[in-house]
CSV table of C-alpha atoms in Angstrom, one decimal:
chain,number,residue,atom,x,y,z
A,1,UNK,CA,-22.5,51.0,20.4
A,2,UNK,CA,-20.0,53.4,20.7
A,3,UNK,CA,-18.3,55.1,22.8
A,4,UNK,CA,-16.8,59.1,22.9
A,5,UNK,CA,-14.2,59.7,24.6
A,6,UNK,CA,-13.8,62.6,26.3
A,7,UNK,CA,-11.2,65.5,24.9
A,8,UNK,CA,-9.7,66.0,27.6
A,9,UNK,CA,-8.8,61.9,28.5
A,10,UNK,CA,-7.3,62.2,24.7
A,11,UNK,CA,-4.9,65.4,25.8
A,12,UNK,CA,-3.7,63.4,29.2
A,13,UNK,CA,-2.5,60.4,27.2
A,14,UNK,CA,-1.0,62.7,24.8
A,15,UNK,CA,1.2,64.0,27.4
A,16,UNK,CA,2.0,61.3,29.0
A,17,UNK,CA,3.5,59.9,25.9
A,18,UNK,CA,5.9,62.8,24.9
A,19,UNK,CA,6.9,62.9,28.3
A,20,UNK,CA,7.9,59.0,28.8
A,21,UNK,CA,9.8,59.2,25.4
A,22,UNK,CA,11.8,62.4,26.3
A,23,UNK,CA,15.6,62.3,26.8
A,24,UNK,CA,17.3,61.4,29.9
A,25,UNK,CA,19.5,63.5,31.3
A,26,UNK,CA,23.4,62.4,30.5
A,27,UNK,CA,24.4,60.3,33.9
A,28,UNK,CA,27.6,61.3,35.4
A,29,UNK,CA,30.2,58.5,35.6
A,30,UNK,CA,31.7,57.8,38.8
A,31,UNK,CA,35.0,59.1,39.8
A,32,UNK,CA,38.3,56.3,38.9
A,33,UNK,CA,39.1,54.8,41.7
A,34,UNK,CA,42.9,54.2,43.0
A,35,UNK,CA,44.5,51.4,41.6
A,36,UNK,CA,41.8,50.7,38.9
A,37,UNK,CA,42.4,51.1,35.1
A,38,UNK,CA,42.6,54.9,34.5
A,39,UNK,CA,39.3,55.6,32.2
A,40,UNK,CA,40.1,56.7,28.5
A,41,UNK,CA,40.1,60.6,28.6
A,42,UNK,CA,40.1,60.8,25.0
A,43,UNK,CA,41.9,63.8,24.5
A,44,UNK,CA,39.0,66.0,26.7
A,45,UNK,CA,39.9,68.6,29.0
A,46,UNK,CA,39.9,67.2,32.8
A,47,UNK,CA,39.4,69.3,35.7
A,48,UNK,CA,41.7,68.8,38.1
A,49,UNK,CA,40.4,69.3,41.8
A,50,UNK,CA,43.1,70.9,43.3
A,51,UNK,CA,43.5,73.9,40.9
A,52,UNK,CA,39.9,73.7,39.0
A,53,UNK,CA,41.6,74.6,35.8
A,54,UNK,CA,41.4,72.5,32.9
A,55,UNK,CA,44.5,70.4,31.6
A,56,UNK,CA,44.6,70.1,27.6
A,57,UNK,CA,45.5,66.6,27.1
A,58,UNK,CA,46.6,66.5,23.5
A,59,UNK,CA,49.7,68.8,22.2
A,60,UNK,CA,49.6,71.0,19.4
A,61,UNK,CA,49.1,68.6,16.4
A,62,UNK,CA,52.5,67.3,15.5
A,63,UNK,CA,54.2,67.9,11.8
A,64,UNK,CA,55.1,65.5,8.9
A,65,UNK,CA,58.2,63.4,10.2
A,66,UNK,CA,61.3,64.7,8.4
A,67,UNK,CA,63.6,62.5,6.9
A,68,UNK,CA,65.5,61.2,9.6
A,69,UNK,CA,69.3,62.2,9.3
A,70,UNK,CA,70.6,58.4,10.5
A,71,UNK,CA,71.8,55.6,8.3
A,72,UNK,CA,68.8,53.4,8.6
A,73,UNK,CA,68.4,49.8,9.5
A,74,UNK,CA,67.4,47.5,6.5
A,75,UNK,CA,63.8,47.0,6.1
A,76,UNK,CA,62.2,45.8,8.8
A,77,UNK,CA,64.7,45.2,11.2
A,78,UNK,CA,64.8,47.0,14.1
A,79,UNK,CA,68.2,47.2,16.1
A,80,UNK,CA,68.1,48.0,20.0
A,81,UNK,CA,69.5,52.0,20.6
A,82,UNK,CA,70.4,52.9,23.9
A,83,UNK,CA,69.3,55.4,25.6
A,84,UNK,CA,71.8,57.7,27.8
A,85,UNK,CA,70.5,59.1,31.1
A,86,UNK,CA,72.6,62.5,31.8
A,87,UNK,CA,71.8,65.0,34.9
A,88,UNK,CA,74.5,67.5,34.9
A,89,UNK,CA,77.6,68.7,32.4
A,90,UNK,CA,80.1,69.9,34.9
A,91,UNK,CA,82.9,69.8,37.3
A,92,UNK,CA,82.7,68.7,40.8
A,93,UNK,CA,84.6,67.7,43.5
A,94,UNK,CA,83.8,64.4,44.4
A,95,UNK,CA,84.4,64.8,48.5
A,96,UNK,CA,82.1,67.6,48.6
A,97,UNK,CA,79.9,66.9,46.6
A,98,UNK,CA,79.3,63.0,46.2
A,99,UNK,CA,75.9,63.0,45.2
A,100,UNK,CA,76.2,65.8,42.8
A,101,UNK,CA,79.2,64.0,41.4
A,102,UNK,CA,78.0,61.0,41.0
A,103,UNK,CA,74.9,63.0,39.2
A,104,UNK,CA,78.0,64.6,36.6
A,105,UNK,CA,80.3,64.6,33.8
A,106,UNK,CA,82.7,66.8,33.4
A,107,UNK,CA,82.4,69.2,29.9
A,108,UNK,CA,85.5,66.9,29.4
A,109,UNK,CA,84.4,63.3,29.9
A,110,UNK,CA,81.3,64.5,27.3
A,111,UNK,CA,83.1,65.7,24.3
A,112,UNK,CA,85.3,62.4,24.7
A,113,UNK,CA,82.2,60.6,24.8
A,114,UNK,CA,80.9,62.1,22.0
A,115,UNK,CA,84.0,62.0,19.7
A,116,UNK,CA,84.0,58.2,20.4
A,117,UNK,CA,80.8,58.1,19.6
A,118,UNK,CA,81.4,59.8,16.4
A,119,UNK,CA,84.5,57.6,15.1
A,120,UNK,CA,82.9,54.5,15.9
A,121,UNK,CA,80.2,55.4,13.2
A,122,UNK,CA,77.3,55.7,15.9
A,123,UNK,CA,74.3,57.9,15.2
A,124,UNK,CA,72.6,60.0,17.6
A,125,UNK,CA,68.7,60.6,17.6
A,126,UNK,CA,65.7,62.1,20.1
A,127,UNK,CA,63.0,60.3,21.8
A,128,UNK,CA,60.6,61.3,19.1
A,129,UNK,CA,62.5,59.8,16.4
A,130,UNK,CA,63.1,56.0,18.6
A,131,UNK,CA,59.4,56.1,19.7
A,132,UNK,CA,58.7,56.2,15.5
A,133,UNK,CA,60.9,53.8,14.9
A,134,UNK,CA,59.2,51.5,17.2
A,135,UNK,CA,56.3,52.2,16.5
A,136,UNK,CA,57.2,51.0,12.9
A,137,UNK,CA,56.4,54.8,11.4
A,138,UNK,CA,59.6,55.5,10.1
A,139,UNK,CA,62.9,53.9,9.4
A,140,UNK,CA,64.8,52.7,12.3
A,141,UNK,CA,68.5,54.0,13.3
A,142,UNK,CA,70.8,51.0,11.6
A,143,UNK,CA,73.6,52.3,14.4
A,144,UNK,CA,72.7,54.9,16.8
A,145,UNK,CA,72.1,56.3,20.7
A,146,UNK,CA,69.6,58.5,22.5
A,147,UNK,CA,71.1,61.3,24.4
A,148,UNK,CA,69.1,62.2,27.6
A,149,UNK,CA,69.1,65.2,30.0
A,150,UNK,CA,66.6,65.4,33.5
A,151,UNK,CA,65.6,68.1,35.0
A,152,UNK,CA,66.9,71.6,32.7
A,153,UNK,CA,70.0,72.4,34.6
A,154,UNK,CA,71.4,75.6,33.4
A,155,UNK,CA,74.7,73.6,32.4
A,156,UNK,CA,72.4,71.9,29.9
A,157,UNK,CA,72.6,75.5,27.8
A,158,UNK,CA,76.1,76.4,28.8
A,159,UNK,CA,78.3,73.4,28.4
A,160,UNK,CA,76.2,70.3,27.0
A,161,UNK,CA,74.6,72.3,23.9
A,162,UNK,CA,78.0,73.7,22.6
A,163,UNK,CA,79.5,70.2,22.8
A,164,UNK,CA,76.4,68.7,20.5
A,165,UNK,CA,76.5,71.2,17.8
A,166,UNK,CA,80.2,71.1,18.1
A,167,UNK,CA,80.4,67.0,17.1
A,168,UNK,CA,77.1,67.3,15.2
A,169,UNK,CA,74.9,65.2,18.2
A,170,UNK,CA,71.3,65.8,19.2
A,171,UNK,CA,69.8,64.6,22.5
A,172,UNK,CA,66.2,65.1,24.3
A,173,UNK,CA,65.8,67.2,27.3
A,174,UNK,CA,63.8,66.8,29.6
A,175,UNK,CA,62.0,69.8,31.7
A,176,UNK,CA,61.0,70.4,34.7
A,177,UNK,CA,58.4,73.4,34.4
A,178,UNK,CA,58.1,74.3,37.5
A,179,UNK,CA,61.4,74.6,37.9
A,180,UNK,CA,62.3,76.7,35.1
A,181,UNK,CA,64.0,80.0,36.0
A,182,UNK,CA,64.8,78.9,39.4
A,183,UNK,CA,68.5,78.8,41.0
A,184,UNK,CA,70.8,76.7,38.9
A,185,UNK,CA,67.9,75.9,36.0
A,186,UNK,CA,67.5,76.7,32.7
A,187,UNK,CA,64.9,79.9,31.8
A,188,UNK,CA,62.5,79.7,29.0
A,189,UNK,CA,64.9,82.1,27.0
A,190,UNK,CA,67.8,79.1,27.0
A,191,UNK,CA,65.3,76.2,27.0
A,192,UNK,CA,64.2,78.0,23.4
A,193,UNK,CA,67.8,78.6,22.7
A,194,UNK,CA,68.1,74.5,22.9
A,195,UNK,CA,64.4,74.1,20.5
A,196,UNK,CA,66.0,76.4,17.8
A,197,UNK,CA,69.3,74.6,17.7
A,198,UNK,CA,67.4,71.6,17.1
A,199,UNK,CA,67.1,70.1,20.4
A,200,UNK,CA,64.2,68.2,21.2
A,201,UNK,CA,62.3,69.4,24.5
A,202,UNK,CA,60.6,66.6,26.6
A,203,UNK,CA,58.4,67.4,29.7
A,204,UNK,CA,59.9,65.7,33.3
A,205,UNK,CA,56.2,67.1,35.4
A,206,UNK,CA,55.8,70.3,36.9
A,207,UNK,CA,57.6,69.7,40.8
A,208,UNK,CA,59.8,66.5,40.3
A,209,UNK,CA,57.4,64.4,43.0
A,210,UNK,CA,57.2,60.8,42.7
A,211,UNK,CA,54.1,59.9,41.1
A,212,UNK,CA,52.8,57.2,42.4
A,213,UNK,CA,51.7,58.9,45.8
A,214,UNK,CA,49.2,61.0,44.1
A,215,UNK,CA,45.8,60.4,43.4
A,216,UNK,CA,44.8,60.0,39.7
A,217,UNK,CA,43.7,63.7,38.7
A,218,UNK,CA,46.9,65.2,40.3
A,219,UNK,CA,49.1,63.2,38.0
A,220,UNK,CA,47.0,64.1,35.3
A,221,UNK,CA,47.7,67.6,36.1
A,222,UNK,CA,51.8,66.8,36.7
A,223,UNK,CA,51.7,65.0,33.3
A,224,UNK,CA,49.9,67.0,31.1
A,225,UNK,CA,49.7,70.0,32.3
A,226,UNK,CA,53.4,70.3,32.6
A,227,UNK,CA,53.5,69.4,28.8
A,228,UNK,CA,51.4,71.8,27.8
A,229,UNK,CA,53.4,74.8,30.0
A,230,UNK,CA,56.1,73.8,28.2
A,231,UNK,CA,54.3,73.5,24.4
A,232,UNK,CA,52.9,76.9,25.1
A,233,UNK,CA,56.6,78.4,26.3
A,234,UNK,CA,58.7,77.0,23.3
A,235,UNK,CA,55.9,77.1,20.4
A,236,UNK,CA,56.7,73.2,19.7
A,237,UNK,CA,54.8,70.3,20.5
A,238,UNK,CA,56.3,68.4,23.8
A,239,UNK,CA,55.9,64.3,22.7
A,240,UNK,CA,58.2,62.8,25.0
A,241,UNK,CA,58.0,62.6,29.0
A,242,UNK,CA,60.5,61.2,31.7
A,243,UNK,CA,59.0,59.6,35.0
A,244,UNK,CA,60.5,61.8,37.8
A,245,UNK,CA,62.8,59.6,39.9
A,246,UNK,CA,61.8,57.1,37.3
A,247,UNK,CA,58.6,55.6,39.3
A,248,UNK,CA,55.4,55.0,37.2
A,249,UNK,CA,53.2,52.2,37.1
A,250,UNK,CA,50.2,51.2,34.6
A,251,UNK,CA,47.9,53.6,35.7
A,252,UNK,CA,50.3,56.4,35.6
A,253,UNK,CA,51.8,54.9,32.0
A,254,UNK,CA,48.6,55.2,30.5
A,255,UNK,CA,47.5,58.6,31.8
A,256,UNK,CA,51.1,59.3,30.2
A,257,UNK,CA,49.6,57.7,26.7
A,258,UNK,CA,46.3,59.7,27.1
A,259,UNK,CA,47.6,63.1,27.9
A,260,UNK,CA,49.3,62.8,23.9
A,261,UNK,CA,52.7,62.0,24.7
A,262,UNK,CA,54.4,59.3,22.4
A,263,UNK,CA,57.3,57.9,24.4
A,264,UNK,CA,58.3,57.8,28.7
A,265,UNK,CA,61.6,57.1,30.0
A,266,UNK,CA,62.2,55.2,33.1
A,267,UNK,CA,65.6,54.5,35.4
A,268,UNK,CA,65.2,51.0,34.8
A,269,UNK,CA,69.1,50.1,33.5
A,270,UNK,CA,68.6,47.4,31.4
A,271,UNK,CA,65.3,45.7,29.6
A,272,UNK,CA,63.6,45.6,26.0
A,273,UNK,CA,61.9,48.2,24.0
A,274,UNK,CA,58.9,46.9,23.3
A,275,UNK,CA,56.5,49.2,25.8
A,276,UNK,CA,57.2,52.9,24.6
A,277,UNK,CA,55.9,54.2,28.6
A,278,UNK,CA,58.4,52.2,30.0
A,279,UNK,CA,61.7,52.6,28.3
A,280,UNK,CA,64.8,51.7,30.3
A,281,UNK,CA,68.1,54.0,29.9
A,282,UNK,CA,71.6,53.7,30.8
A,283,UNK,CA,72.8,56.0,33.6
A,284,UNK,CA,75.9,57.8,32.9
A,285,UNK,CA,78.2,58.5,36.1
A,286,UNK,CA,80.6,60.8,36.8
A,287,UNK,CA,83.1,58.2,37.8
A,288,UNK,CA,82.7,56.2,34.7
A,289,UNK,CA,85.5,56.1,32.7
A,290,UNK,CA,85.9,56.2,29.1
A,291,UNK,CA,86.6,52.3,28.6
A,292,UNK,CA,83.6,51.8,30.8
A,293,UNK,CA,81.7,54.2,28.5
A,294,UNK,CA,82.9,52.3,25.3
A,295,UNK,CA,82.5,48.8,27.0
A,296,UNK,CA,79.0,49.7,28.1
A,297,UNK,CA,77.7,51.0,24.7
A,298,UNK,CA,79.4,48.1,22.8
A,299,UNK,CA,77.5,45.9,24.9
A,300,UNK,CA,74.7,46.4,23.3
A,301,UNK,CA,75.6,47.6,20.0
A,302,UNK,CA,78.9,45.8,19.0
């Protein structure tokens, strides 16, 4: 015997079916927690809570690497290059200004630094070029330092630059870009100035605050955000970043790595090269004298 079943029994089912197989709506993940791993941002625009705007994360796409203008290594080795923290080319006077001293070398002490640097058959190259190097991309420097500057000091344009292009030297420097055009700092007019002589122009955050007091979006917006300020300024992509005050720790390193940037600088004085977010440099001070200077770079590159 058999049974009819009713039309209208056959349209429920129907129904039912095409609704249990429709998609889900997309779940929202929860928000990183504080001293977890920071989630992989994969290069997406974040919104940052305190200013709703959204940060680009990856730079303007970056060019073929030129050929680099050192004597290199010989096939895979790869010799240690220090790297040179400077703050300010100037004069000061010591008893009335320790701190600021302490922070200086005179337009003097530089170009004796760099003429020394010159005889003694060293090589100069930017952060861009080292974080290559160790990332085994391009040849590595057989004989050569990095040349640092923190924070775009005006004297960076007015007494460091001539002194480069005067002994043939590059260096990275490293801006502040919240600070630009402020009392004693550089403007975007001189911090271009330094891009078209060569220069290479790194990204030190956008207020100079130690980063590991703030929560994980607002150092996503002081790290890439301030990159991207100063990509947009100059017309160049920005690839290194300096730690301000040199604090960081994993979380912030890898926000660094995932915001684009291909090499961070620390104050750490001495340590190996290996981790390209945690690279230590040597502090030049005001009172170091030339033998010091000499002694200190020999050290590590007899």
């Amino acid at each position: 015997m058999r049974f009819a079943i009713p039309l209208f029994v056959v349209l429920f089912l129907l129904a039912a079916i095409a609704l249990s197989t429709g998609d889900e709506p997309p779940r929202l993940a929860p928000p990183h927690a504080l001293g977890a791993p920071a989630p992989d941002l994969g290069g997406a625009a974040v919104q940052t809570p305190q200013q709703g705007v959204p940060v680009a994360l990856d730079p303007p796409p970056s060019p073929a690497p030129a050929v680099p203008p050192f004597a290199a290594a010989p096939a895979g080795q790869r010799p240690y290059v220090p790297i040179l923290m400077y703050h300010y080319v100037r004069s000061v006077d010591a008893a009335a200004d320790p701190l600021g001293y302490g922070l200086s070398v005179t337009p003097a002490q530089f170009a004796a630094q760099l003429d020394w640097l010159r005889r003694s058959g060293y090589d100069t190259v930017q952060m861009s070029a080292l974080a290559a190097c160790i990332r085994g991309e391009s040849p590595c420097p057989a004989r050569a330092v990095a040349l640092t500057f923190d924070d775009g000091y005006m004297d960076a344009y007015t007494d460091a630059l001539p002194l480069l292009q005067q002994y043939g030297d590059t260096a990275t420097f490293y801006i502040v870009s919240g600070f630009v055009g402020h009392d004693a700092y550089m403007g975007w007019d001189e911090i271009r100035a330094l891009r078209d002589a060569g220069m290479e122009i790194g990204a030190h955050s956008i207020s100079h605050i130690d980063l590991t007091t703030l929560s994980y979006y607002e150092n996503v917006d002081q790290i890439a955000r301030s990159g991207s300020e100063i990509a947009a300024e100059i017309g160049a992509p920005v690839r290194s970043f300096c730690y301000p005050a040199g604090q960081f720790n994993a979380d912030i390193a890898k926000i660094t790595s995932d915001a684009g940037y291909t090499s961070a600088t620390t104050t750490i004085q001495e340590g190996p090269q290996d981790d390209l977010f945690a690279l230590p440099r040597i502090r030049v001070y005001g009172d170091m004298s030339q033998d010091g200077f000499q002694a200190t770079i020999a050290a590590y590159l007899p």
